[in-house]
Amino acid sequence: MKLYETLAAELAQSIQDGVLRMGDRLPSVRQASTSRAVSPSTVFQAYYLLEARGLIRARERSGYYVAGAAQKLPPEPEQASQPDEASSPVDISERVFEVLESAKMRDLVPFGSAFPSPLLFPMARLARAMASSVQQLDPWSAVDDLTPGNPQLRRQIALRYLADGLHIHSDEIVITNGALDALNLCLGAVTRPGDAVLVESPTFYAALQALERNSLHAIEVPTHPREGIDLAALARAIERHQPKACWLMSTFQNPLGSLMPDEKKRDLVKLLTQHEIPLIEDDVYGELYFGDKRPMPAKAYDSKGLVMHCSSFSKCLAPGYRVGWAAPGRFTRAVARHKLTTTLAASAPAQAALATYLEKGGYDKHLRQLRHTLSVQQTLFMEAIARYFPPGTQATRPKGGYFLWLELPAEVNALELHRQALALGISIAPGPIFSAHHGFTNCIRLNYGHAWDERSETALATLGALVQKMV
Amino acid sequence: MKLYETLAAELAQSIQDGVLRMGDRLPSVRQASTSRAVSPSTVFQAYYLLEARGLIRARERSGYYVAGAAQKLPPEPEQASQPDEASSPVDISERVFEVLESAKMRDLVPFGSAFPSPLLFPMARLARAMASSVQQLDPWSAVDDLTPGNPQLRRQIALRYLADGLHIHSDEIVITNGALDALNLCLGAVTRPGDAVLVESPTFYAALQALERNSLHAIEVPTHPREGIDLAALARAIERHQPKACWLMSTFQNPLGSLMPDEKKRDLVKLLTQHEIPLIEDDVYGELYFGDKRPMPAKAYDSKGLVMHCSSFSKCLAPGYRVGWAAPGRFTRAVARHKLTTTLAASAPAQAALATYLEKGGYDKHLRQLRHTLSVQQTLFMEAIARYFPPGTQATRPKGGYFLWLELPAEVNALELHRQALALGISIAPGPIFSAHHGFTNCIRLNYGHAWDERSETALATLGALVQKMV
């Protein structure tokens, strides 16, 4: 255990023992450094760690305070969803667009947004990487380095897999226009119109839109708000519907934020492999963990090349660049060919810029800062929800990402709440857009990936009051 | 008539009159400037013009010579194609990939390539535009300026339409990942699996691949090598098959190079409009005309919003950037939504860079140079084909673009020729990849968009000898 971890552990014990109580001010960094005979940076690191764990809170220009105890947070939902387990065609895209398009204005409070604040990204460093790489771009690369994509970038991605313990050769990586493209290409590679596809319940609306566009049927599988898809229900659905693919997010699921435990991921892959069902794994939030290490994707347990792992740089680094990738196992060639006949390739300058940025180092440092910021913002959000929302409100407590999923009292109509909030300048993502059966009528997804400030606090108070009125 | 045009006309007359004969050396620029009392730049312009028309030829470091006369060029094919006019599912993608993947190596003579040489593009100026625009990129644009795309870029495209006499508002433009994405999105917006789609014969292989991927049926319509699709045959096919869309290139068709006369384009739109059939118009070569003005797209005759005009910067300016667009008329909203659910948006830095480049001016100057280069290279190619290919060889004489279509003697097997040429380091595009029915067995497409040099000359001689052996 490092020095700052020891210090953090001691302070955490003091908080747990009630020696330090909610609202107490911690010693200043200078005081603590002197009294404990450690460097100021050790104290800082300890405080950061405690802050990341939600135990203490920084207030601007006045130091650190002990945060509210756990009982001040809204309770977590404990029940897995209970979707209609039939297989059905999807007809939801129109509704999703209605909601998304209404929430597009920049001056809204962006609780409904799908992206974290772009101000959290190293735009200037990326711009420098872009400027230097584009000037060195080999003209022939523009016509030669089509799909599967820039070799340097694929190598950097393979190296990151390796650092996480996954052996994926750069030849097994196909660069795409963001993760959404990767997911769509994987879906196209393993399904034909009329096929049935397993999804979580609730699930990412773009997955439902992809099924609808490709005339596929959705089978919504019960999903637990903390531990992800229900494997027993999944097994039943496989027997009943002979699905051709499963599309899910095993880590920090959108919208629940659920994280499947390692063992469950392993069992998931085992079950699907027994039935030869390809898994399309959307892992765009995997890097945004608040714990000690990156949760393994289900891909880590794939021995038969049946898991198609998809991710991108859009949620962690460079949203507008539209660069993602698929590691589609045995379907690599099919996915690459699919890419060639749809959009040909991802943008060459964007690929080169990301390769340059990754080669120079600094991505991991940026990610550490980003995770810290998001974890602090989650705590602030949770506390405010506890303050402003009526009893009966439940909120997931994700261990990463930037979404909260709220189950509001049963009488709340999330679509109506969305309309009322919009009229007051606040966007939210209402539950029904996350289900082919238009369920989750009393649920909403909130984005805490934007700076916490007075405006957010006021907006959450307003939202809480709207909910209160509906109860 | 400008001074240089007068001078060019006089010289052309001398060539026609036989005063100057094939192989004769023209006076040096200095001599002509002195003897005619005009500026050297006037002489240069006159010589360029004659070169563009194929009447004279530059030889490196030794001046200009009178080129071969017209009878030295291979004859043009005069018959429209006669495809099987049935509607049929498409099964060609595998063969197309076999051919394309085998021809990917950089050290091949790239007669089979789909792209002109990237050395013809202003890469350095583009890189500067990219470097300056990315550093000014508004971070919020990355999450806000998704589809329909960068407003400045859409405005620049609308201005270019306007300069050509087309009134298309920037709100009717959707930025895409190159034209292929635009075409696929348009196809997706107006068809469902099982529908029939009208295409030319021969047609661009990616159109066939798109039909195959979407489980659509192809109706191949007879097409004339100079004037494009046969309207009487088109009318018959409409009556017989009730197609849901027509996908074609009215200007410099790939692979024929055919250009539909204005009146025929107008009649095409009229015919399709009568039957409410959307036209997906692929116009990626429209800017590469050798004549006085840009040929109007069929879109110019569209009064009902049924023509979906698709183009890009990939063939004229920035191949690797993957930025194109659709102007889909009444389907604009459907196409934009389709884009949002497949790849979300095109790369923001690439869009911003192109907007900056276009705002600064210089695109038209670049295009003039590019057209001149391509037109000269076409003549050089044609002459070499006349020299090296056996009698019975016919070649189209496109008025723009960078493809020639060769009809070789009937006994030539283009796929076998492709294999033999490949073994000798030369790529070609064999006719059968341009037809759902695997026709055009004795045809090939050649790319003349790469610098003409000894290597090209030798490669054409080799190719001619291979053909000779098959006859």
Short mmCIF file of N, CA and C in Angstrom, two decimals, chain A residues 93-94 97-98 101 104-106 110 113 115-119 123-124 126-128 130-131 134-135 137-148 177-178 180-182 184 192-193 206 209-210 212-215 318-323 333 336-350 450, chain B residues 93-94 97-98 101 104-106 110 113 115-119 123-124 126-128 130-131 134-135 137-148 177-178 180-182 184 192-193 206 209-210 212-215 318-323 333 336-350 450:
data_model
loop_
_atom_site.label_atom_id
_atom_site.label_comp_id
_atom_site.label_asym_id
_atom_site.label_seq_id
_atom_site.Cartn_x
_atom_site.Cartn_y
_atom_site.Cartn_z
N SER A 93 -38.29 4.10 -33.43
CA SER A 93 -37.34 5.10 -33.90
C SER A 93 -37.95 6.50 -33.92
N GLU A 94 -39.18 6.58 -34.37
CA GLU A 94 -39.85 7.89 -34.47
C GLU A 94 -39.91 8.57 -33.10
N PHE A 97 -36.48 9.78 -31.96
CA PHE A 97 -36.08 11.01 -32.63
C PHE A 97 -36.83 12.22 -32.09
N GLU A 98 -38.13 12.03 -31.83
CA GLU A 98 -38.91 13.14 -31.27
C GLU A 98 -38.24 13.66 -30.00
N GLU A 101 -34.50 15.04 -30.79
CA GLU A 101 -34.46 16.29 -31.54
C GLU A 101 -34.94 17.47 -30.71
N LYS A 104 -32.08 19.01 -28.40
CA LYS A 104 -30.79 19.27 -29.05
C LYS A 104 -30.22 20.67 -28.79
N MET A 105 -31.08 21.59 -28.34
CA MET A 105 -30.60 22.97 -28.22
C MET A 105 -29.47 23.08 -27.19
N ARG A 106 -28.48 23.88 -27.58
CA ARG A 106 -27.28 23.96 -26.77
C ARG A 106 -27.53 24.60 -25.40
N PRO A 110 -28.11 19.92 -19.88
CA PRO A 110 -28.04 18.71 -20.72
C PRO A 110 -28.13 17.39 -19.97
N SER A 113 -28.47 14.51 -22.35
CA SER A 113 -27.44 14.31 -23.38
C SER A 113 -26.82 12.92 -23.31
N PHE A 115 -23.66 12.52 -24.34
CA PHE A 115 -22.22 12.76 -24.25
C PHE A 115 -21.85 13.47 -22.95
N PRO A 116 -20.65 13.21 -22.43
CA PRO A 116 -20.16 14.05 -21.34
C PRO A 116 -19.75 15.42 -21.91
N SER A 117 -19.48 16.36 -21.05
CA SER A 117 -19.06 17.68 -21.51
C SER A 117 -17.79 17.60 -22.34
N PRO A 118 -17.77 18.19 -23.52
CA PRO A 118 -16.54 18.17 -24.32
C PRO A 118 -15.40 18.94 -23.66
N LEU A 119 -15.76 19.77 -22.66
CA LEU A 119 -14.71 20.51 -21.96
C LEU A 119 -13.84 19.59 -21.11
N MET A 123 -8.82 18.89 -25.83
CA MET A 123 -9.00 19.34 -27.21
C MET A 123 -7.73 19.98 -27.79
N ALA A 124 -7.03 20.74 -26.98
CA ALA A 124 -5.86 21.45 -27.50
C ALA A 124 -4.75 20.45 -27.86
N LEU A 126 -5.13 17.34 -28.62
CA LEU A 126 -5.58 16.61 -29.80
C LEU A 126 -5.38 17.43 -31.07
N ALA A 127 -5.70 18.71 -30.97
CA ALA A 127 -5.55 19.58 -32.14
C ALA A 127 -4.08 19.63 -32.56
N ARG A 128 -3.18 19.68 -31.58
CA ARG A 128 -1.76 19.68 -31.95
C ARG A 128 -1.37 18.37 -32.62
N MET A 130 -3.31 16.47 -34.30
CA MET A 130 -3.92 16.51 -35.63
C MET A 130 -3.07 17.35 -36.58
N ALA A 131 -2.69 18.54 -36.12
CA ALA A 131 -1.92 19.45 -36.99
C ALA A 131 -0.61 18.80 -37.40
N VAL A 134 -1.34 15.51 -39.74
CA VAL A 134 -1.91 15.72 -41.08
C VAL A 134 -0.84 16.27 -42.03
N GLN A 135 0.13 17.00 -41.46
CA GLN A 135 1.17 17.52 -42.33
C GLN A 135 2.17 16.43 -42.76
N LEU A 137 1.05 13.32 -43.31
CA LEU A 137 0.23 12.24 -43.87
C LEU A 137 0.73 11.85 -45.26
N ASP A 138 1.03 10.58 -45.42
CA ASP A 138 1.43 10.06 -46.73
C ASP A 138 0.22 10.16 -47.67
N PRO A 139 0.38 10.90 -48.80
CA PRO A 139 -0.77 11.04 -49.70
C PRO A 139 -1.36 9.69 -50.09
N TRP A 140 -0.51 8.69 -50.28
CA TRP A 140 -1.01 7.38 -50.73
C TRP A 140 -1.84 6.70 -49.66
N SER A 141 -1.64 7.09 -48.40
CA SER A 141 -2.43 6.45 -47.35
C SER A 141 -3.92 6.71 -47.56
N ALA A 142 -4.23 7.84 -48.19
CA ALA A 142 -5.63 8.21 -48.40
C ALA A 142 -6.35 7.19 -49.28
N VAL A 143 -5.63 6.59 -50.22
CA VAL A 143 -6.29 5.61 -51.08
C VAL A 143 -5.90 4.17 -50.75
N ASP A 144 -4.81 4.02 -49.98
CA ASP A 144 -4.37 2.66 -49.64
C ASP A 144 -4.87 2.20 -48.27
N ASP A 145 -4.78 3.09 -47.27
CA ASP A 145 -5.15 2.72 -45.91
C ASP A 145 -6.65 2.85 -45.69
N LEU A 146 -7.40 2.22 -46.54
CA LEU A 146 -8.83 2.19 -46.30
C LEU A 146 -9.06 1.17 -45.18
N THR A 147 -10.27 0.72 -45.04
CA THR A 147 -10.56 -0.35 -44.10
C THR A 147 -9.60 -1.50 -44.32
N PRO A 148 -9.04 -2.15 -43.29
CA PRO A 148 -9.39 -2.06 -41.87
C PRO A 148 -8.90 -0.82 -41.15
N ASN A 177 -16.41 4.37 -38.02
CA ASN A 177 -16.83 5.74 -37.73
C ASN A 177 -17.53 5.79 -36.37
N GLY A 178 -16.77 5.62 -35.32
CA GLY A 178 -17.35 5.57 -33.99
C GLY A 178 -17.89 4.19 -33.67
N LEU A 180 -20.90 3.32 -32.86
CA LEU A 180 -22.22 3.02 -33.42
C LEU A 180 -22.07 2.33 -34.77
N ASP A 181 -21.13 2.82 -35.57
CA ASP A 181 -20.84 2.18 -36.86
C ASP A 181 -20.36 0.74 -36.63
N ALA A 182 -19.45 0.57 -35.66
CA ALA A 182 -18.93 -0.77 -35.36
C ALA A 182 -20.06 -1.72 -35.00
N ASN A 184 -23.28 -1.47 -35.67
CA ASN A 184 -24.14 -1.71 -36.82
C ASN A 184 -23.50 -2.68 -37.81
N ARG A 192 -29.86 -11.46 -40.73
CA ARG A 192 -30.63 -11.19 -41.95
C ARG A 192 -31.99 -10.68 -41.53
N PRO A 193 -32.69 -9.90 -42.39
CA PRO A 193 -34.02 -9.40 -42.01
C PRO A 193 -34.91 -10.51 -41.48
N ALA A 206 -30.28 3.28 -29.48
CA ALA A 206 -29.72 3.11 -30.83
C ALA A 206 -29.67 1.64 -31.24
N GLN A 209 -33.08 1.07 -32.54
CA GLN A 209 -33.22 1.69 -33.86
C GLN A 209 -32.52 0.86 -34.93
N ALA A 210 -31.37 0.28 -34.58
CA ALA A 210 -30.65 -0.56 -35.54
C ALA A 210 -31.48 -1.80 -35.88
N GLU A 212 -34.74 -2.05 -35.72
CA GLU A 212 -35.87 -1.59 -36.52
C GLU A 212 -35.45 -1.37 -37.98
N ARG A 213 -34.33 -0.66 -38.17
CA ARG A 213 -33.88 -0.35 -39.52
C ARG A 213 -33.59 -1.61 -40.33
N ASN A 214 -33.10 -2.64 -39.63
CA ASN A 214 -32.73 -3.88 -40.33
C ASN A 214 -33.84 -4.93 -40.30
N SER A 215 -35.07 -4.52 -39.95
CA SER A 215 -36.20 -5.44 -39.90
C SER A 215 -35.91 -6.66 -39.04
N ALA A 318 -12.30 12.03 -27.86
CA ALA A 318 -12.45 12.85 -29.06
C ALA A 318 -13.82 12.65 -29.68
N PRO A 319 -14.86 13.24 -29.08
CA PRO A 319 -16.22 12.94 -29.52
C PRO A 319 -16.48 13.21 -31.00
N GLY A 320 -15.99 14.33 -31.52
CA GLY A 320 -16.35 14.68 -32.88
C GLY A 320 -15.53 13.99 -33.96
N TYR A 321 -14.49 13.29 -33.54
CA TYR A 321 -13.61 12.69 -34.54
C TYR A 321 -14.26 11.49 -35.23
N ARG A 322 -15.22 10.90 -34.56
CA ARG A 322 -15.91 9.73 -35.11
C ARG A 322 -14.94 8.60 -35.46
N VAL A 323 -14.18 8.20 -34.46
CA VAL A 323 -13.30 7.05 -34.65
C VAL A 323 -13.58 6.03 -33.56
N ARG A 333 -13.35 -10.47 -41.04
CA ARG A 333 -13.35 -10.26 -42.49
C ARG A 333 -14.72 -9.78 -42.95
N ALA A 336 -15.15 -6.13 -41.96
CA ALA A 336 -14.34 -5.25 -42.80
C ALA A 336 -14.99 -5.08 -44.18
N ARG A 337 -15.48 -6.16 -44.72
CA ARG A 337 -16.12 -6.08 -46.04
C ARG A 337 -17.40 -5.27 -45.98
N HIS A 338 -18.13 -5.46 -44.92
CA HIS A 338 -19.34 -4.69 -44.71
C HIS A 338 -19.00 -3.20 -44.66
N LYS A 339 -17.93 -2.88 -43.98
CA LYS A 339 -17.48 -1.49 -43.87
C LYS A 339 -17.15 -0.94 -45.26
N LEU A 340 -16.44 -1.74 -46.06
CA LEU A 340 -16.03 -1.29 -47.39
C LEU A 340 -17.22 -0.97 -48.28
N THR A 341 -18.33 -1.66 -48.09
CA THR A 341 -19.47 -1.40 -48.97
C THR A 341 -20.45 -0.39 -48.39
N THR A 342 -20.21 0.11 -47.19
CA THR A 342 -21.13 1.10 -46.63
C THR A 342 -20.52 2.49 -46.58
N THR A 343 -19.39 2.65 -45.87
CA THR A 343 -18.78 3.98 -45.78
C THR A 343 -17.31 3.95 -46.19
N LEU A 344 -16.86 2.80 -46.67
CA LEU A 344 -15.50 2.60 -47.19
C LEU A 344 -14.44 2.62 -46.09
N ALA A 345 -14.37 3.71 -45.29
CA ALA A 345 -13.31 3.83 -44.29
C ALA A 345 -13.62 4.99 -43.38
N ALA A 346 -12.95 5.03 -42.23
CA ALA A 346 -13.04 6.19 -41.35
C ALA A 346 -12.11 7.28 -41.87
N SER A 347 -12.33 8.50 -41.40
CA SER A 347 -11.56 9.65 -41.87
C SER A 347 -10.07 9.48 -41.56
N ALA A 348 -9.23 9.60 -42.59
CA ALA A 348 -7.79 9.34 -42.43
C ALA A 348 -7.12 10.34 -41.48
N PRO A 349 -7.37 11.64 -41.60
CA PRO A 349 -6.69 12.57 -40.67
C PRO A 349 -7.06 12.31 -39.21
N ALA A 350 -8.32 11.98 -38.95
CA ALA A 350 -8.74 11.72 -37.57
C ALA A 350 -8.04 10.48 -37.03
N HIS A 450 -21.49 16.58 -16.99
CA HIS A 450 -21.24 18.00 -17.23
C HIS A 450 -20.96 18.68 -15.90
N SER B 93 -20.96 -9.81 -54.49
CA SER B 93 -20.04 -9.13 -53.58
C SER B 93 -18.74 -9.91 -53.40
N GLU B 94 -18.86 -11.21 -53.27
CA GLU B 94 -17.68 -12.04 -53.04
C GLU B 94 -16.69 -11.89 -54.20
N PHE B 97 -14.99 -8.49 -54.17
CA PHE B 97 -13.92 -8.42 -53.16
C PHE B 97 -12.69 -9.19 -53.58
N GLU B 98 -12.90 -10.35 -54.19
CA GLU B 98 -11.75 -11.13 -54.67
C GLU B 98 -10.88 -10.28 -55.59
N GLU B 101 -9.47 -7.00 -53.60
CA GLU B 101 -8.45 -7.29 -52.60
C GLU B 101 -7.14 -7.72 -53.25
N LYS B 104 -4.87 -4.64 -54.39
CA LYS B 104 -4.68 -3.57 -53.40
C LYS B 104 -3.22 -3.15 -53.20
N MET B 105 -2.29 -4.00 -53.61
CA MET B 105 -0.89 -3.71 -53.31
C MET B 105 -0.43 -2.41 -53.98
N ARG B 106 0.33 -1.64 -53.20
CA ARG B 106 0.71 -0.31 -53.65
C ARG B 106 1.64 -0.34 -54.85
N PRO B 110 -1.57 0.91 -61.25
CA PRO B 110 -2.94 0.96 -60.71
C PRO B 110 -4.02 1.22 -61.75
N SER B 113 -7.43 0.74 -60.21
CA SER B 113 -7.80 1.54 -59.04
C SER B 113 -9.08 2.34 -59.28
N PHE B 115 -9.48 5.22 -57.62
CA PHE B 115 -9.13 6.61 -57.30
C PHE B 115 -8.09 7.16 -58.27
N PRO B 116 -8.12 8.46 -58.52
CA PRO B 116 -7.00 9.06 -59.24
C PRO B 116 -5.80 9.15 -58.31
N SER B 117 -4.65 9.49 -58.84
CA SER B 117 -3.46 9.60 -58.01
C SER B 117 -3.66 10.68 -56.94
N PRO B 118 -3.36 10.36 -55.68
CA PRO B 118 -3.49 11.38 -54.63
C PRO B 118 -2.49 12.52 -54.81
N LEU B 119 -1.48 12.28 -55.64
CA LEU B 119 -0.51 13.36 -55.88
C LEU B 119 -1.13 14.50 -56.68
N MET B 123 -2.59 18.43 -51.15
CA MET B 123 -2.52 17.89 -49.79
C MET B 123 -1.95 18.91 -48.80
N ALA B 124 -0.95 19.67 -49.22
CA ALA B 124 -0.32 20.60 -48.28
C ALA B 124 -1.28 21.72 -47.88
N LEU B 126 -4.50 21.58 -47.95
CA LEU B 126 -5.54 20.97 -47.12
C LEU B 126 -5.04 20.77 -45.69
N ALA B 127 -3.79 20.33 -45.58
CA ALA B 127 -3.23 20.10 -44.25
C ALA B 127 -3.19 21.41 -43.46
N ARG B 128 -2.84 22.51 -44.15
CA ARG B 128 -2.82 23.80 -43.46
C ARG B 128 -4.24 24.20 -43.03
N MET B 130 -6.62 22.19 -42.34
CA MET B 130 -6.96 21.31 -41.22
C MET B 130 -6.32 21.81 -39.93
N ALA B 131 -5.03 22.13 -40.00
CA ALA B 131 -4.31 22.56 -38.80
C ALA B 131 -4.94 23.82 -38.23
N VAL B 134 -8.74 23.02 -36.93
CA VAL B 134 -8.90 22.15 -35.77
C VAL B 134 -8.54 22.90 -34.49
N GLN B 135 -7.62 23.86 -34.62
CA GLN B 135 -7.25 24.61 -33.42
C GLN B 135 -8.32 25.62 -33.01
N LEU B 137 -11.55 24.82 -33.45
CA LEU B 137 -12.80 24.04 -33.36
C LEU B 137 -13.48 24.28 -32.01
N ASP B 138 -14.73 24.69 -32.06
CA ASP B 138 -15.52 24.86 -30.84
C ASP B 138 -15.74 23.48 -30.23
N PRO B 139 -15.29 23.26 -28.97
CA PRO B 139 -15.46 21.92 -28.38
C PRO B 139 -16.91 21.45 -28.45
N TRP B 140 -17.85 22.36 -28.29
CA TRP B 140 -19.25 21.95 -28.27
C TRP B 140 -19.73 21.47 -29.63
N SER B 141 -19.03 21.91 -30.69
CA SER B 141 -19.45 21.47 -32.02
C SER B 141 -19.36 19.95 -32.13
N ALA B 142 -18.44 19.36 -31.37
CA ALA B 142 -18.25 17.91 -31.44
C ALA B 142 -19.50 17.16 -31.00
N VAL B 143 -20.26 17.72 -30.07
CA VAL B 143 -21.46 17.01 -29.63
C VAL B 143 -22.73 17.66 -30.17
N ASP B 144 -22.61 18.90 -30.66
CA ASP B 144 -23.80 19.59 -31.17
C ASP B 144 -23.94 19.47 -32.68
N ASP B 145 -22.83 19.68 -33.40
CA ASP B 145 -22.89 19.66 -34.86
C ASP B 145 -22.82 18.24 -35.40
N LEU B 146 -23.71 17.41 -34.94
CA LEU B 146 -23.77 16.08 -35.53
C LEU B 146 -24.50 16.25 -36.86
N THR B 147 -25.01 15.15 -37.38
CA THR B 147 -25.81 15.23 -38.59
C THR B 147 -26.91 16.26 -38.40
N PRO B 148 -27.25 17.12 -39.39
CA PRO B 148 -26.83 17.07 -40.79
C PRO B 148 -25.41 17.55 -41.07
N ASN B 177 -20.19 10.30 -44.72
CA ASN B 177 -18.83 9.77 -44.80
C ASN B 177 -18.51 9.40 -46.24
N GLY B 178 -18.36 10.39 -47.09
CA GLY B 178 -18.11 10.13 -48.50
C GLY B 178 -19.41 9.85 -49.24
N LEU B 180 -20.26 7.22 -50.93
CA LEU B 180 -20.80 5.87 -50.79
C LEU B 180 -21.79 5.80 -49.63
N ASP B 181 -21.45 6.47 -48.54
CA ASP B 181 -22.37 6.55 -47.40
C ASP B 181 -23.66 7.25 -47.82
N ALA B 182 -23.51 8.37 -48.54
CA ALA B 182 -24.69 9.13 -49.00
C ALA B 182 -25.61 8.23 -49.83
N ASN B 184 -25.77 4.94 -49.92
CA ASN B 184 -26.36 3.88 -49.10
C ASN B 184 -27.49 4.41 -48.23
N ARG B 192 -37.15 -1.25 -48.97
CA ARG B 192 -37.26 -2.29 -47.94
C ARG B 192 -36.76 -3.58 -48.57
N PRO B 193 -36.29 -4.55 -47.75
CA PRO B 193 -35.80 -5.81 -48.32
C PRO B 193 -36.81 -6.40 -49.31
N ALA B 206 -20.18 -1.10 -56.42
CA ALA B 206 -20.64 -0.83 -55.05
C ALA B 206 -22.15 -0.68 -54.98
N GLN B 209 -23.27 -4.18 -54.72
CA GLN B 209 -23.01 -4.69 -53.37
C GLN B 209 -24.03 -4.15 -52.37
N ALA B 210 -24.42 -2.88 -52.56
CA ALA B 210 -25.42 -2.28 -51.66
C ALA B 210 -26.76 -3.00 -51.82
N GLU B 212 -27.19 -6.07 -52.81
CA GLU B 212 -27.04 -7.41 -52.24
C GLU B 212 -27.14 -7.36 -50.71
N ARG B 213 -26.44 -6.40 -50.12
CA ARG B 213 -26.43 -6.31 -48.65
C ARG B 213 -27.82 -6.03 -48.11
N ASN B 214 -28.62 -5.27 -48.85
CA ASN B 214 -29.96 -4.92 -48.38
C ASN B 214 -31.05 -5.84 -48.91
N SER B 215 -30.65 -6.99 -49.44
CA SER B 215 -31.61 -7.98 -49.98
C SER B 215 -32.55 -7.34 -50.99
N ALA B 318 -10.00 15.51 -51.62
CA ALA B 318 -9.50 14.99 -50.34
C ALA B 318 -9.96 13.54 -50.13
N PRO B 319 -9.31 12.59 -50.83
CA PRO B 319 -9.80 11.22 -50.82
C PRO B 319 -9.93 10.60 -49.43
N GLY B 320 -8.95 10.83 -48.56
CA GLY B 320 -8.97 10.14 -47.27
C GLY B 320 -9.85 10.79 -46.22
N TYR B 321 -10.35 11.99 -46.50
CA TYR B 321 -11.10 12.69 -45.47
C TYR B 321 -12.47 12.06 -45.24
N ARG B 322 -12.95 11.36 -46.25
CA ARG B 322 -14.27 10.71 -46.17
C ARG B 322 -15.37 11.72 -45.85
N VAL B 323 -15.47 12.72 -46.68
CA VAL B 323 -16.55 13.69 -46.53
C VAL B 323 -17.28 13.79 -47.87
N ARG B 333 -35.05 14.52 -44.42
CA ARG B 333 -35.20 14.18 -43.01
C ARG B 333 -34.95 12.69 -42.80
N ALA B 336 -31.22 12.01 -43.02
CA ALA B 336 -30.51 12.49 -41.83
C ALA B 336 -30.74 11.54 -40.66
N ARG B 337 -31.96 11.07 -40.51
CA ARG B 337 -32.24 10.16 -39.40
C ARG B 337 -31.54 8.81 -39.60
N HIS B 338 -31.51 8.38 -40.82
CA HIS B 338 -30.81 7.15 -41.14
C HIS B 338 -29.33 7.29 -40.76
N LYS B 339 -28.78 8.46 -41.09
CA LYS B 339 -27.38 8.73 -40.76
C LYS B 339 -27.17 8.68 -39.24
N LEU B 340 -28.09 9.29 -38.49
CA LEU B 340 -27.95 9.33 -37.03
C LEU B 340 -27.95 7.94 -36.41
N THR B 341 -28.65 7.00 -37.02
CA THR B 341 -28.70 5.67 -36.42
C THR B 341 -27.64 4.71 -36.98
N THR B 342 -26.86 5.16 -37.95
CA THR B 342 -25.83 4.25 -38.48
C THR B 342 -24.42 4.68 -38.07
N THR B 343 -24.02 5.90 -38.42
CA THR B 343 -22.67 6.33 -38.06
C THR B 343 -22.69 7.67 -37.33
N LEU B 344 -23.88 8.16 -37.01
CA LEU B 344 -24.10 9.38 -36.24
C LEU B 344 -23.73 10.65 -37.01
N ALA B 345 -22.48 10.74 -37.50
CA ALA B 345 -22.04 11.97 -38.16
C ALA B 345 -20.70 11.72 -38.83
N ALA B 346 -20.35 12.62 -39.74
CA ALA B 346 -19.01 12.57 -40.34
C ALA B 346 -18.02 13.21 -39.38
N SER B 347 -16.74 12.95 -39.61
CA SER B 347 -15.69 13.44 -38.73
C SER B 347 -15.67 14.98 -38.70
N ALA B 348 -15.75 15.54 -37.48
CA ALA B 348 -15.83 17.00 -37.35
C ALA B 348 -14.58 17.73 -37.86
N PRO B 349 -13.37 17.30 -37.52
CA PRO B 349 -12.21 18.04 -38.02
C PRO B 349 -12.13 18.03 -39.55
N ALA B 350 -12.47 16.92 -40.17
CA ALA B 350 -12.42 16.85 -41.64
C ALA B 350 -13.43 17.80 -42.26
N HIS B 450 -3.60 8.41 -63.12
CA HIS B 450 -2.27 8.41 -62.51
C HIS B 450 -1.26 8.89 -63.55
#
